XYZ file of C-alpha atoms in Angstrom:
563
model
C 31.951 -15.816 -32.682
C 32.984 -13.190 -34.727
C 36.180 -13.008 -36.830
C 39.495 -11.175 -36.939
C 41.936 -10.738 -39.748
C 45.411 -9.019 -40.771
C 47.944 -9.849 -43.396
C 51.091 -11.158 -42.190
C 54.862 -11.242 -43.966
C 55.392 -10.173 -47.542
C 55.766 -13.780 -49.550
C 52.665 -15.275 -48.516
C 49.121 -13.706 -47.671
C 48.385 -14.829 -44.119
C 44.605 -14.100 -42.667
C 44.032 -15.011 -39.092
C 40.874 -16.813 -38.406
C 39.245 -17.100 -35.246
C 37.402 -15.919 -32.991
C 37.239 -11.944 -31.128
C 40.718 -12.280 -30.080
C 43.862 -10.476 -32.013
C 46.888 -12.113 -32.998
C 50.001 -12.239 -31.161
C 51.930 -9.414 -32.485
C 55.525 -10.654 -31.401
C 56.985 -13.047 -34.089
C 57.152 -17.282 -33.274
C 59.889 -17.785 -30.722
C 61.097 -20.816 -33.203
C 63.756 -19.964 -35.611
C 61.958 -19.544 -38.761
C 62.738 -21.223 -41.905
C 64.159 -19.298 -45.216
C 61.370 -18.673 -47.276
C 60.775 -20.943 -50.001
C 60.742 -18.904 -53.869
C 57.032 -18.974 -55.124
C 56.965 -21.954 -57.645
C 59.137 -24.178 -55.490
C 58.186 -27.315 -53.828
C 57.215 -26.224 -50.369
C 58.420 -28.495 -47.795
C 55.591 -29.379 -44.778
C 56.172 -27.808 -41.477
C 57.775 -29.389 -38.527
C 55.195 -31.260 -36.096
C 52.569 -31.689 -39.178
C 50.055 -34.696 -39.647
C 48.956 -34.412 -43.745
C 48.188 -37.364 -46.422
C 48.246 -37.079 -50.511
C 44.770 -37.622 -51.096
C 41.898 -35.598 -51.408
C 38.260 -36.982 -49.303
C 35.392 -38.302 -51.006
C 32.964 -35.745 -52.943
C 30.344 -34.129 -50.497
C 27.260 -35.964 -50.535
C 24.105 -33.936 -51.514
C 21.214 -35.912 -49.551
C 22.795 -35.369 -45.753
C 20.310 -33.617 -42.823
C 21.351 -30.446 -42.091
C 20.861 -27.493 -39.058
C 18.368 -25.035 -40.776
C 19.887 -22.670 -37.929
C 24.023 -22.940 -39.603
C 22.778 -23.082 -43.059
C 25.570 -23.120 -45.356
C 24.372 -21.089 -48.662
C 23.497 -17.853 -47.576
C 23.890 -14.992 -49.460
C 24.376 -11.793 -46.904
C 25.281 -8.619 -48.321
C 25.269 -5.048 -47.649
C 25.032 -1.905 -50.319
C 28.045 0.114 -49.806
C 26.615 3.417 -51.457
C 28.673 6.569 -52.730
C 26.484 8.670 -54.401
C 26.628 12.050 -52.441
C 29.711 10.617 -49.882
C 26.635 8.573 -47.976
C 28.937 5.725 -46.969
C 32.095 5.638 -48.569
C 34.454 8.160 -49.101
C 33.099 9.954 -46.232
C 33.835 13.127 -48.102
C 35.216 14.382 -51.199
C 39.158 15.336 -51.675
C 40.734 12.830 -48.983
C 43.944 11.783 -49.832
C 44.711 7.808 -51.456
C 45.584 6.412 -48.215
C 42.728 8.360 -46.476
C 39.896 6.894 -48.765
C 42.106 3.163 -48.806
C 41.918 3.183 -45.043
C 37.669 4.284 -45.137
C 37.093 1.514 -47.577
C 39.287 -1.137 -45.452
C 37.461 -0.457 -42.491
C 34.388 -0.778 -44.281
C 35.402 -4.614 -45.865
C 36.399 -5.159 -42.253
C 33.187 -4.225 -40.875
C 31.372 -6.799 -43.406
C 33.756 -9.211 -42.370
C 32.945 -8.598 -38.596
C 29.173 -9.470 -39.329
C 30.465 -12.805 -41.282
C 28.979 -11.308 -44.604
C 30.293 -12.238 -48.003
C 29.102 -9.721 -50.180
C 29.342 -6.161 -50.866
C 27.283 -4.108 -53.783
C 29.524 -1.467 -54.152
C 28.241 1.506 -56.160
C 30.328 2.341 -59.039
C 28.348 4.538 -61.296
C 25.955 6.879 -59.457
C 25.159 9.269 -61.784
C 25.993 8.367 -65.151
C 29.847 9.053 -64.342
C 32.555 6.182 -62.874
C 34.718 5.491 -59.953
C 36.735 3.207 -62.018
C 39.273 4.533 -65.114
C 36.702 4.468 -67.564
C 37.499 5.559 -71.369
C 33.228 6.160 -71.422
C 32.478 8.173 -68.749
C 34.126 10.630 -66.576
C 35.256 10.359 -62.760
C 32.730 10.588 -60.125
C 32.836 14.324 -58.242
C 32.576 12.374 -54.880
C 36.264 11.364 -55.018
C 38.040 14.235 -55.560
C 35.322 17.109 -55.269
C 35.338 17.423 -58.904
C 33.376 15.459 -61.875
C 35.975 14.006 -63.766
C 38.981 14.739 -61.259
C 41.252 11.521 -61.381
C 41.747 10.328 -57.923
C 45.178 8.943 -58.976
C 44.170 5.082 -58.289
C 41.475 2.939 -59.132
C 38.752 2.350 -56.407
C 37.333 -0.295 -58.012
C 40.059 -2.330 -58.760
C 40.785 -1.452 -54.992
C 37.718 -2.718 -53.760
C 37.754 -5.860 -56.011
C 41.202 -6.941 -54.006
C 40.194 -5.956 -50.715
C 36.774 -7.931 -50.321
C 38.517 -10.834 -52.154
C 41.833 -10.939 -49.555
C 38.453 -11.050 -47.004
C 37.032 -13.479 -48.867
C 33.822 -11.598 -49.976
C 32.657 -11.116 -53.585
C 32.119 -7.637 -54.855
C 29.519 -7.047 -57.078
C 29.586 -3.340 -59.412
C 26.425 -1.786 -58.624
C 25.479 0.647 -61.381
C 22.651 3.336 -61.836
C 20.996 2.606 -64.945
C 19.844 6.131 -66.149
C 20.161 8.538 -63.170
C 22.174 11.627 -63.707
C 21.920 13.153 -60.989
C 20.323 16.400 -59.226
C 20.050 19.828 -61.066
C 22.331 21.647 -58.055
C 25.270 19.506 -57.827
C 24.887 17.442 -60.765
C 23.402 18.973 -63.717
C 25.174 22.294 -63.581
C 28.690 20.413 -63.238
C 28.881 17.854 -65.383
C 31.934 17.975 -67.644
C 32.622 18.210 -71.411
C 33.251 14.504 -71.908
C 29.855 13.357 -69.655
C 27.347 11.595 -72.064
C 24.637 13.658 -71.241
C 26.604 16.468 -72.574
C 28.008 14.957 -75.746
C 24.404 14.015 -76.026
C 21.718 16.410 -74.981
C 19.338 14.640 -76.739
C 19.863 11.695 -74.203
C 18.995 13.821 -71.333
C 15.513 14.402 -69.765
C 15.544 16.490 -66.524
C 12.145 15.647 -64.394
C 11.611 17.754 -61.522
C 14.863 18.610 -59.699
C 16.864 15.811 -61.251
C 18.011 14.691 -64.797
C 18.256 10.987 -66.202
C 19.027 9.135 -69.503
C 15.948 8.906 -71.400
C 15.582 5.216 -71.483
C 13.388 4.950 -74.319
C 15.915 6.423 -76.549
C 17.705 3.272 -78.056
C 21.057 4.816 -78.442
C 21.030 5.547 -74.676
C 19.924 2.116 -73.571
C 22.985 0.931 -75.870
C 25.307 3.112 -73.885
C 24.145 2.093 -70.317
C 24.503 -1.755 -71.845
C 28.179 -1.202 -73.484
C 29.380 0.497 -69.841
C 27.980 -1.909 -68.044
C 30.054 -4.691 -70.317
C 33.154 -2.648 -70.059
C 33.502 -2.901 -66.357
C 32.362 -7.099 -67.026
C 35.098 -7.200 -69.581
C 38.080 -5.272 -67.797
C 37.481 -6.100 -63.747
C 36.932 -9.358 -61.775
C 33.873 -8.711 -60.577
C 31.788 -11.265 -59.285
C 28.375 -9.864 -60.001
C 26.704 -6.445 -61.875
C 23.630 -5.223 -59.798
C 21.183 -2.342 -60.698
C 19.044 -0.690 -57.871
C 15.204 0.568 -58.409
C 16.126 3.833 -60.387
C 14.891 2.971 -63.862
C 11.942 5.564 -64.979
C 12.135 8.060 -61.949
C 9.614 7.207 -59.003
C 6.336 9.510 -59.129
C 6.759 13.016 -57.285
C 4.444 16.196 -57.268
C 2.379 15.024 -60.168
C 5.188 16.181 -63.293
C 4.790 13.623 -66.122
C 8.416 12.754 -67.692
C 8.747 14.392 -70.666
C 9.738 11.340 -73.457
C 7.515 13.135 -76.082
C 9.978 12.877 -78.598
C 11.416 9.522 -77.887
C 7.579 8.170 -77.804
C 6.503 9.471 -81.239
C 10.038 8.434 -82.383
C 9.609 4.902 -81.143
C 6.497 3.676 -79.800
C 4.419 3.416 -82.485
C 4.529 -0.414 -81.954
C 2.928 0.283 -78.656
C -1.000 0.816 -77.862
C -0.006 2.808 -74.891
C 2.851 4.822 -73.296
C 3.168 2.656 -69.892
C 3.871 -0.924 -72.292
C 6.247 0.790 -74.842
C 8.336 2.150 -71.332
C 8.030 -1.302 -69.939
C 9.427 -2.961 -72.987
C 12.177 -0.463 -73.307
C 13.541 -1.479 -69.604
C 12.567 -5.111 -71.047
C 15.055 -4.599 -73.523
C 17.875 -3.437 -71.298
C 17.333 -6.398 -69.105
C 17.154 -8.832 -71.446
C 20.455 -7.571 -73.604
C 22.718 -7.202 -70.773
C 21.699 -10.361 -69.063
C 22.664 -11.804 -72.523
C 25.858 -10.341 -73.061
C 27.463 -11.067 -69.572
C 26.566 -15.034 -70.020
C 27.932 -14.510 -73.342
C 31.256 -13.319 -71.468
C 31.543 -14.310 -68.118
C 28.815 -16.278 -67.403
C 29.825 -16.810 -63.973
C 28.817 -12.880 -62.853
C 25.862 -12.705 -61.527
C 23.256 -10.042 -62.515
C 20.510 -8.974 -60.229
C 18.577 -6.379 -59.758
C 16.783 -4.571 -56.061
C 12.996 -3.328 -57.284
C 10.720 -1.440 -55.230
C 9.561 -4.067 -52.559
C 6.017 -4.212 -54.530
C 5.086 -5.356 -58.284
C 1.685 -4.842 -57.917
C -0.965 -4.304 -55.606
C -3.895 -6.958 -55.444
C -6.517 -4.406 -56.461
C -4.413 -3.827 -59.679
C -3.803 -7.059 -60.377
C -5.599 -10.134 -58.607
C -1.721 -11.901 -58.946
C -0.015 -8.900 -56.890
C 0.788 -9.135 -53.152
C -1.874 -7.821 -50.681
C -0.609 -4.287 -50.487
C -1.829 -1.243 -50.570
C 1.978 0.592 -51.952
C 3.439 2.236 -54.600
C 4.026 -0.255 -57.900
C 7.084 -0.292 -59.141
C 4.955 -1.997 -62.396
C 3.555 1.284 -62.940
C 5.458 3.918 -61.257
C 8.956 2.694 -62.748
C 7.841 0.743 -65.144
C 10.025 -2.366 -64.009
C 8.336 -5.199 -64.474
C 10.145 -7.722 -62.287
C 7.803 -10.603 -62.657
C 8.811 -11.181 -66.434
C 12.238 -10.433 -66.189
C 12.101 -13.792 -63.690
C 9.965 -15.778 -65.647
C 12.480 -14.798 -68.832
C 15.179 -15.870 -66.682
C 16.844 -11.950 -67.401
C 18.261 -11.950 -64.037
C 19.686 -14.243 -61.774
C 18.926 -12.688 -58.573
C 16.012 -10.728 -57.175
C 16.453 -8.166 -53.955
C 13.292 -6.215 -53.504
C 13.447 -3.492 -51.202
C 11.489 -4.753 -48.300
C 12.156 -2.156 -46.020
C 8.825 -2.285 -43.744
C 8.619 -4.329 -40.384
C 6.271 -7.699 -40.122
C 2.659 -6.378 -39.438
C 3.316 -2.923 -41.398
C -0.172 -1.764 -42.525
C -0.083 -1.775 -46.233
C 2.795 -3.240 -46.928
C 3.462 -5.960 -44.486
C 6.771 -8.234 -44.427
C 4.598 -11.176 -43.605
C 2.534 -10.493 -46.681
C 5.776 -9.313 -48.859
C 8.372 -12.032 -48.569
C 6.166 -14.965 -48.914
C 4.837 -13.289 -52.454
C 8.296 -12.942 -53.516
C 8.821 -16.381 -52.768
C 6.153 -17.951 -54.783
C 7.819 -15.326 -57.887
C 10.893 -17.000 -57.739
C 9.728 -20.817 -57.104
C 10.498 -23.250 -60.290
C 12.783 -20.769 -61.638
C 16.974 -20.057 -61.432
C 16.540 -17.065 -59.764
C 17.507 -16.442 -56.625
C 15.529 -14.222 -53.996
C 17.691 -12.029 -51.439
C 15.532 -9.626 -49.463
C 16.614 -5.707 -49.498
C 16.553 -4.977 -45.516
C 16.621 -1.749 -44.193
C 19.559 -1.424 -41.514
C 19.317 2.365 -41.806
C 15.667 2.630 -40.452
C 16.992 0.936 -36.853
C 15.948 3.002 -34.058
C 12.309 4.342 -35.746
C 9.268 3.472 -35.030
C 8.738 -0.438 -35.104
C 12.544 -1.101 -35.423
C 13.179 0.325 -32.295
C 14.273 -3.075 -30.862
C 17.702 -5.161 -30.830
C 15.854 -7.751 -32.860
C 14.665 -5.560 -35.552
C 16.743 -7.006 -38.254
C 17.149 -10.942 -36.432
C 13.369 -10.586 -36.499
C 13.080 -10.037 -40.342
C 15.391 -13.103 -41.054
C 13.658 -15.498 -38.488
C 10.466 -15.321 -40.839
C 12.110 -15.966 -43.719
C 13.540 -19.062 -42.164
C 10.228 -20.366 -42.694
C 10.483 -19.820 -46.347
C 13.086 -22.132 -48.019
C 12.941 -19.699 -51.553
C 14.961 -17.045 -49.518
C 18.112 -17.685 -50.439
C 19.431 -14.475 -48.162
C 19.762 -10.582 -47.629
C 21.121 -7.877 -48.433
C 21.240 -4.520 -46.184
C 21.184 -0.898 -46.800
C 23.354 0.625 -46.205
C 26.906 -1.245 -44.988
C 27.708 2.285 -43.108
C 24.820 1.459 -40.891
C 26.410 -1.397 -39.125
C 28.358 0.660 -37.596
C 25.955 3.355 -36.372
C 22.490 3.200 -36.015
C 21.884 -0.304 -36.721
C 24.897 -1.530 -34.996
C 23.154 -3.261 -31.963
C 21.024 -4.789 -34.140
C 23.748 -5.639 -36.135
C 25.779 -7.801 -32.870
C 21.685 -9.535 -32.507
C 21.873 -10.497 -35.735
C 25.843 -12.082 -35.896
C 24.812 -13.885 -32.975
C 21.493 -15.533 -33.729
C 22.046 -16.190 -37.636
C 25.532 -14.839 -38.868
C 27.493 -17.057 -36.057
C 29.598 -19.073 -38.375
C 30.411 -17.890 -42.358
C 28.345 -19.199 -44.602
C 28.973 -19.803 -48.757
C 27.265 -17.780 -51.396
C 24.382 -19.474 -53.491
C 25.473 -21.164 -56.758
C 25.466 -19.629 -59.506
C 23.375 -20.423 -62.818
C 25.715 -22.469 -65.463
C 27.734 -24.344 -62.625
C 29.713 -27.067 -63.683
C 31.882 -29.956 -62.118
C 33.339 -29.451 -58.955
C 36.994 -27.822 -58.626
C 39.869 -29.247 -58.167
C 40.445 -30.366 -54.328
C 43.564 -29.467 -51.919
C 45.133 -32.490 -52.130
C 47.709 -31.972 -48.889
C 46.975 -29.624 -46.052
C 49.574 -29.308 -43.125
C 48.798 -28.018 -39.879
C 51.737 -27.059 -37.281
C 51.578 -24.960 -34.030
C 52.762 -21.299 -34.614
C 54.628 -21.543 -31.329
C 56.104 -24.371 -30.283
C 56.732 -22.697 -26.797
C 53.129 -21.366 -26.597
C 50.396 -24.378 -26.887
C 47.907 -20.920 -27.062
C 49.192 -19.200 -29.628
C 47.297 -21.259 -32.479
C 47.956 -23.442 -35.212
C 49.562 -22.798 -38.994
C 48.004 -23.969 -41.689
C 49.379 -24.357 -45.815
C 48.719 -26.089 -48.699
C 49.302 -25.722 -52.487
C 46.766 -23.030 -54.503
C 44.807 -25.592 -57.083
C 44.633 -24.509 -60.580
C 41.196 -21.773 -61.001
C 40.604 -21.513 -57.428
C 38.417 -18.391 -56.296
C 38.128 -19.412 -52.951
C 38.804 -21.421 -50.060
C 36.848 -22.605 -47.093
C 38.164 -23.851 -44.137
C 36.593 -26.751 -41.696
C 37.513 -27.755 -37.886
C 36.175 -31.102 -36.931
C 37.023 -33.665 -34.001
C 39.117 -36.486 -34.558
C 36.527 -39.182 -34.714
C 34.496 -37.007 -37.965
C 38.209 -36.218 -39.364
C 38.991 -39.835 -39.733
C 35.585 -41.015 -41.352
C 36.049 -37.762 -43.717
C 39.362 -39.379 -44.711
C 38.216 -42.816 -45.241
C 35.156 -40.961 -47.325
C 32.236 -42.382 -45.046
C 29.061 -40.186 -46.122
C 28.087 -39.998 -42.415
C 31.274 -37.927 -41.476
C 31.234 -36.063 -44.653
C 28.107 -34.904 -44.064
C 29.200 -32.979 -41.096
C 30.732 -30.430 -43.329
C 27.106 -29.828 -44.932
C 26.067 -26.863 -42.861
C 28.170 -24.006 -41.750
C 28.850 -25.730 -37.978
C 32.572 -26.419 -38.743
C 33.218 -23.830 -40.979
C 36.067 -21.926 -39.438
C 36.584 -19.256 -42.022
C 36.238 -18.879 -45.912
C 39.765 -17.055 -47.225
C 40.174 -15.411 -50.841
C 43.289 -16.406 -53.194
C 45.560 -13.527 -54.069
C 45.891 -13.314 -57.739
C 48.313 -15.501 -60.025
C 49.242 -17.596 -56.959
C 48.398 -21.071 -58.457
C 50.295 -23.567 -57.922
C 52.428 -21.172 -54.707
C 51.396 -22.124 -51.158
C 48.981 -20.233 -49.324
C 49.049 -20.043 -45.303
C 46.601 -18.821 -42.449
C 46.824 -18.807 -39.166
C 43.661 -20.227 -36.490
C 44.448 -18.354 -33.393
C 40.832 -18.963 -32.177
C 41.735 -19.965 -28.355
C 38.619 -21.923 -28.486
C 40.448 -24.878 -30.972
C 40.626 -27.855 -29.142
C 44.123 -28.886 -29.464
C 42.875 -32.104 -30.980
C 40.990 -30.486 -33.406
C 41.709 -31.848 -37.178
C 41.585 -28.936 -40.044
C 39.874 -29.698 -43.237
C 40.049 -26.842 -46.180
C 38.151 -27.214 -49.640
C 38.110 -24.799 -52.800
C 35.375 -22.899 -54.432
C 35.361 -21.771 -58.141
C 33.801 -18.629 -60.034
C 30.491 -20.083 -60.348
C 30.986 -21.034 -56.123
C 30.847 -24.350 -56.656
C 32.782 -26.235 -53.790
C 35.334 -29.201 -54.074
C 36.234 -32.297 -52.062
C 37.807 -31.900 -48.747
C 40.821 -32.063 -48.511
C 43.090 -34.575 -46.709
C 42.422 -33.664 -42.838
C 45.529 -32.242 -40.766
C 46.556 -31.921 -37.081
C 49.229 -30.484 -35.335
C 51.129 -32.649 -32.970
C 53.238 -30.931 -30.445
């Protein structure tokens, strides 16, 4: 069942949860209680069941539903380079291009997905206030026009309200096109306080990445937005060296005979300069927020087997050669903690066949901390072989037989809600049914502190339909929090910690809905509505707390309201 959310009163952040139903829109026919000042004790609600103590830890070693798994990375590329998904054209106003990228959070939220690559830096230039580079043209119509808010910042607090992370997604070294891009970039772009950076290769330009001071750059603007923005993870796509077109060679002359004369040949001194950008900014974000992630989508093939007896049986492009990304080592160096190839052909593709792609990837990742999410292509719905309702359900029911898929990660979000957007409803219903956590990340420590009281009360007395009320107290670094609906018979052997019962919350079954925390609100209470006409009216609530690094608490104390 699919969700629905809005934000209710001005004190408190209130998300509905439930199922495809909206919320009353009339206030509670109770008289309402004055608001309580944030800080102050809270008293519970009328009609509440709640305890003081939090449940027992979850146990690790319960049997799960491989069909509700609970870690499950699903994502979606929100691209806007060239206005391709979001905003749907240059020069709207702020609330026009607020409302576009709400509807597009809201869309992701639909599908029960929980994260959203949003592209911040598509051609060397920002749409976040950046002291480095200038303003993206797609905003305003203009490189460097400020759009008079920041869409980043934006985006962070939108997905997190939904509870979704946002990761930055930057383009390493593209510039951009020579009509559009080239001929308008502004005083203050580096390519033009550096010309020396800039190498244009058929119709488009790019940072020469085997020009040191250039790789520094990319590295210090990727740290700024690390540094300055809560993001929860920095992603780079497959533009590194620029893929092969009508036989041009890329003109690093200079940069070569400057630099590679450490190097027998051309193709290892490239590899080890994108080896070097990997490596440093992998480093520095662990060295200052280790808990961002930073991951990386290749072209869906290293290497074919008639290159290299190790590479997948494909007969493809290599990104090993063509872009000189060499994926495998940047795994086995643990430079990256997740991997999304692009894996955008069907199962049984000649040359480059699903069923021969996502098992390779697999065996890449397997004894390592990376994590594998597979690039899916939601935009080619409605061509030849994806011509089907299933043609994205399909993709995801192989990789169910491949535990080392850890989830997916669609281009583009737009395409949900056009071309793919049958395909999209197959998929909510036969594997995105309930929400489902994000994978832990690399570094993790103890688990967070737990909700220790959760009240539950109906939000109409008069109107046994209308839902129940939920609040509780916002723990102390608290990213996150999920929220469970068992019977009464699981709630009580939760409470009294018996592993049997707590192991009911170890798939994504009773997961109701997973709700961000507004910032500074520790400590204030937080309250959501269930209006999910589907809730049993015996139904016990159960709500737990994730940190940065996703890691999830003890249950809390479970709660029922009695009418």
């Amino acid at each position: 069942m699919l969700r629905t959310r809005r934000w209710l009163g001005s004190l408190l952040l209130v998300p509905l949860l439930g199922g495809c139903v909206s919320a009353p829109t009339d206030p509670p026919s109770q008289p309402q209680p004055a608001p309580v000042p944030p800080g102050a004790a809270q008293p519970p609600p009328d009609d509440t069941t709640a305890t003081e103590q939090p449940s027992a830890a979850m146990p690790t070693d319960c049997t799960t539903d491989g069909d509700t798994p609970k870690r499950q990375l699903r994502g979606a590329w929100l691209t806007t380079v060239r206005n391709l998904d979001w905003p749907s054209e240059p020069g709207l106003s702020i609330d026009e291009q607020h409302e576009e990228l709400a509807d597009q959070l809201d869309l992701a939220e639909r599908y029960n997905l929980n994260a959203v690559y949003f592209q911040v830096r598509p051609t060397a230039d920002a749409l976040y206030a950046s002291e480095l580079e200038p303003w993206a043209r797609y905003l305003t119509g203009e490189q460097g026009g400020d759009p008079g808010y920041d869409p980043l910042e934006l985006a962070i607090r939108e997905a997190h309200e939904r509870g979704i992370e946002l990761h930055a997604w930057f383009n390493p070294y593209r510039v951009g096109h020579a009509e559009g891009d080239l001929d308008q970039l502004t005083d203050d772009h580096p390519a033009e306080r550096n010309p020396e950076w800039l190498i244009e290769h058929e119709d488009q330009g790019y940072l020469d990445p085997g020009n040191p001071q250039a790789r520094e750059w990319v590295s210090d603007v990727v740290l700024d937005v690390v540094e300055r923005y809560d993001v929860d993870g920095i992603h780079f796509d497959d533009y590194f060296y620029p893929y092969p077109g009508d036989g041009e060679e890329f003109d690093d002359d200079a940069s070569w005979q400057e630099h590679g004369q450490d190097y027998d040949n051309r193709a290892a001194w490239r590899r080890a300069n994108i080896d070097t950008l990997m490596a440093d900014i992998h480093e520095r974000i662990q060295d200052t927020k280790p808990w961002v992630q930073f991951g990386v989508s290749p072209f869906g093939v290293w290497r074919n087997a008639d290159s290299d007896p190790s590479g997948s049986d494909t007969q493809a492009l290599e990104s090993y050669d063509a872009q000189h990304a060499d994926t495998r080592t940047w795994i086995e160096q643990g430079w990256i903690d997740n991997v999304i190839p692009q894996l955008y052909w069907e199962r049984g593709r000649s040359g480059a066949d699903y069923e021969e792609l996502a098992p390779w990837w697999s065996a890449e990742v397997a004894d390592t901390d990376v994590d594998l999410y597979i690039g899916q292509a939601a935009y080619r719905v409605g061509e030849d072989g994806w011509d089907r309702d299933d043609a994205l359900s399909r993709q995801l029911d192989f990789n169910t037989e491949h535990d080392a898929v850890a989830g997916d990660v669609y281009y583009s979000l737009d395409s949900f809600a056009a071309e793919a957007a049958e395909a999209a409803d197959e998929l909510a219903e036969t594997h995105y049914a309930h929400p489902a956590l994000p994978p832990i990340a690399t570094g993790a420590g103890e688990p967070p502190t737990p909700v220790t009281r959760l009240d539950a009360a109906p939000i109409d007395n008069a109107d046994p339909d209308a839902g129940v009320e939920l609040s509780w107290t916002v723990p102390a670094e608290t990213r996150t929090f999920v929220i469970y609906r068992v019977d009464a018979d699981t709630a009580a052997g939760i409470d009294d910690g018996a592993e049997e019962h707590l192991c009911a919350l170890a798939d994504a079954a009773h997961i109701v809905d997973i709700v961000g925390v507004p910032d500074d609100t520790d400590g204030e209470t937080h309250t959501v509505h269930d209006t999910d006409t589907a809730a049993d009216t015996d139904d016990h609530y159960l709500v737990t707390t994730l940190d940065r690094y996703r890691v999830e608490s003890a249950p809390s104390p479970s709660a029922t309201p009695t009418t």
